[in-house]
Amino acid sequence: MQRRSFVLGSGITLAGLASGAAYWRWQEIKPAVHYPGRDLGHQIRDQTNYSAWPSSGVVRKTKVLIIGSGVAGLTAAWRLNKSGCQDLLMLQGPEPFGNSAGTSFGTGNDQISCPTGAHYLPLPSMESRHVRELLFDLGVIEANPYALQPTYDERALVHAPDERLLFNGQWQEGLLPLQMTGQGISAGDIAEHQRFVEQIAQWRELIGSDGKKVFAIPLVLSSHDTAWRALDQLSFADWLRAQDYQSAVLHWYANYCCRDDYGQTYDKVSAWAGLHFFCSRGGQAANAERGAVLTWPNGLQTLTQGLFDHAKLQERSLPMSALQIDEQADGVRVLAWDHQQGITVQIRAEQVICAMPLFVAKHVVRDAHRYGLASAQDLPPTVPWLVSNFWLKHFPAEINEMNQSRDTVPLAWDNVVYGGKGLGYVVATHQQVRVGQPRQTVFTAYHALSDQTPDAARQWLNQASPQQLLKLALSDLHAAYDWRFNPQVLAADITVRAHAMASPIPGFLSNPTLLAMREPGVNAAANAHGNVNQRRLHFAHSDLSGMSLFEEASWWGDVAARAVMQAL
């Protein structure tokens, strides 16, 4: 899609002067760029001698230690606290709340919260009882948490208008331009989309030969029927073609969904995973339509902060990251880096939950191969993301570029550009219940760097200047607003997540490393000391599923917590 030029004709116009002024003003803005965990991660990867690091000489002891404060670690803490476990510590890691973190702009009552990571949660399926339970504890589900249609807090259900798409210079409701026949959309496009919707509706109810749903969330509850698991041997793009789906619009939509949920294009994502995106959830609500999602101004930080508070971690959470984890006969020794003091601390625990990404755990856990983690290269690839927040003093004018009128589909919660470099942008103030539109807002733009390999994208991110990052961050917003957007920006804040999420490439379901690490059997360290009934180190992260989803991370945190409860 070509952006409409704002310089009309060959002469200098008022629009041209305005755009030029905005352009030069934009060059004066220096975005704040954050690389959470990058420097320490590289040190851990390259380190061979931790004895050279400044040491406090301090040794702390605890019954249970949770390493990592993302969704998995916080779910584990929530479950353990519910069970009555009080002797517990958590290492926050380099970024509290990880991929579910948020930030804010402004001061006092004028603060605007916004996400720096994930920003929504689909209504949990019947299989996701663990998510329903924690949402009930946090007050997000108000009644009947295990019913087919629970009642949700209205403030968390995304308000209308929820989605819109910029297609051929014109906004339309929804993310597929099916109402635009005659403007690049054919009757064949519409027919194929309808066939796809009907096929997905049928496959959502599929049961495998083992009696389990073919596509369930959490993933481990899905059927192991080999006929359906064979879908994991081809890409989602190949599956669409094999099903004779030819519509370019439908292929764009499938590709967009894979980039949005898995960080890679649909020709690199497992067909099973691509179908899982559409078929696995299906959660319903008594007070919302099908397909509704849960969201908050600061994204999923509302949930992570809620879990943190519910687990009473205020006095038990430490600003530290694990450098080494060594399971021994009588417990687990952890060497941790204190981010505030700049020193190392030793922690001894009876039970440890390692809720850090597996590609990091490979370098931190001593003799990681004993737990099935033979090599980081044996794991699904991790893909990079850019999350960019723009604090705006005013909302940019909404213009229908087809006829230059202001008669256009209104600003939605999620706003996507057809064929755009990014994944669109969300509006932080959308969920506010008020008579009129607030004066200021924050737009959060998301980019999965899926146009190149993950390694190449990380290399580019590591050397890109703030202005280069800013240019990419603005790509969808400039497609939507041209020069009108720049003058509204008060500040720009960019978070670079170079290893944001695991991506389910073909073959991920049978990945031997993931299968070995999910196995709750006796580990080699315990067996070597003749203590066959004890397992002291437990892994909990969405990486174990090969899919970076809230429900998966929470599942593994719950599983690890229950294993610890049984061992204590």
Short mmCIF file of C-alpha atoms in Angstrom, two decimals, residues 58-67 80 85-91 313 315-318 320 330-334 336 345-353 536 564 568:
data_model
loop_
_atom_site.label_atom_id
_atom_site.label_comp_id
_atom_site.label_asym_id
_atom_site.label_seq_id
_atom_site.Cartn_x
_atom_site.Cartn_y
_atom_site.Cartn_z
CA VAL A 58 26.50 -12.82 52.29
CA VAL A 59 24.69 -16.18 52.34
CA ARG A 60 20.89 -16.13 52.51
CA LYS A 61 18.72 -19.17 53.15
CA THR A 62 15.15 -19.90 52.15
CA LYS A 63 12.94 -22.92 51.76
CA VAL A 64 11.77 -21.98 48.24
CA LEU A 65 13.44 -19.67 45.73
CA ILE A 66 11.73 -18.53 42.52
CA ILE A 67 14.07 -17.18 39.85
CA LEU A 80 2.63 -21.42 46.78
CA CYS A 85 4.18 -21.51 51.94
CA GLN A 86 5.65 -18.45 53.65
CA ASP A 87 9.38 -19.21 53.53
CA LEU A 88 9.84 -18.00 49.97
CA LEU A 89 12.00 -15.54 48.05
CA MET A 90 11.85 -14.33 44.45
CA LEU A 91 14.65 -12.96 42.29
CA LEU A 313 5.94 -10.57 47.52
CA GLU A 315 9.04 -8.04 51.28
CA ARG A 316 10.14 -11.26 49.59
CA SER A 317 11.15 -10.02 46.14
CA LEU A 318 14.80 -9.16 45.55
CA MET A 320 18.63 -9.73 41.73
CA ASP A 330 21.11 -31.18 50.31
CA GLY A 331 19.68 -28.26 48.36
CA VAL A 332 20.33 -25.77 45.59
CA ARG A 333 23.08 -23.17 45.65
CA VAL A 334 22.38 -19.99 43.68
CA ALA A 336 22.91 -14.00 42.35
CA VAL A 345 25.04 -12.86 46.94
CA GLN A 346 24.79 -16.58 47.67
CA ILE A 347 21.37 -18.07 48.29
CA ARG A 348 20.75 -21.58 49.57
CA ALA A 349 17.31 -23.06 49.02
CA GLU A 350 15.65 -26.41 49.56
CA GLN A 351 13.61 -26.05 46.36
CA VAL A 352 14.17 -23.77 43.36
CA ILE A 353 11.84 -22.86 40.51
CA ARG A 536 14.99 -29.77 43.95
CA VAL A 564 7.45 -28.03 45.08
CA LEU A 568 8.23 -30.01 50.85
#
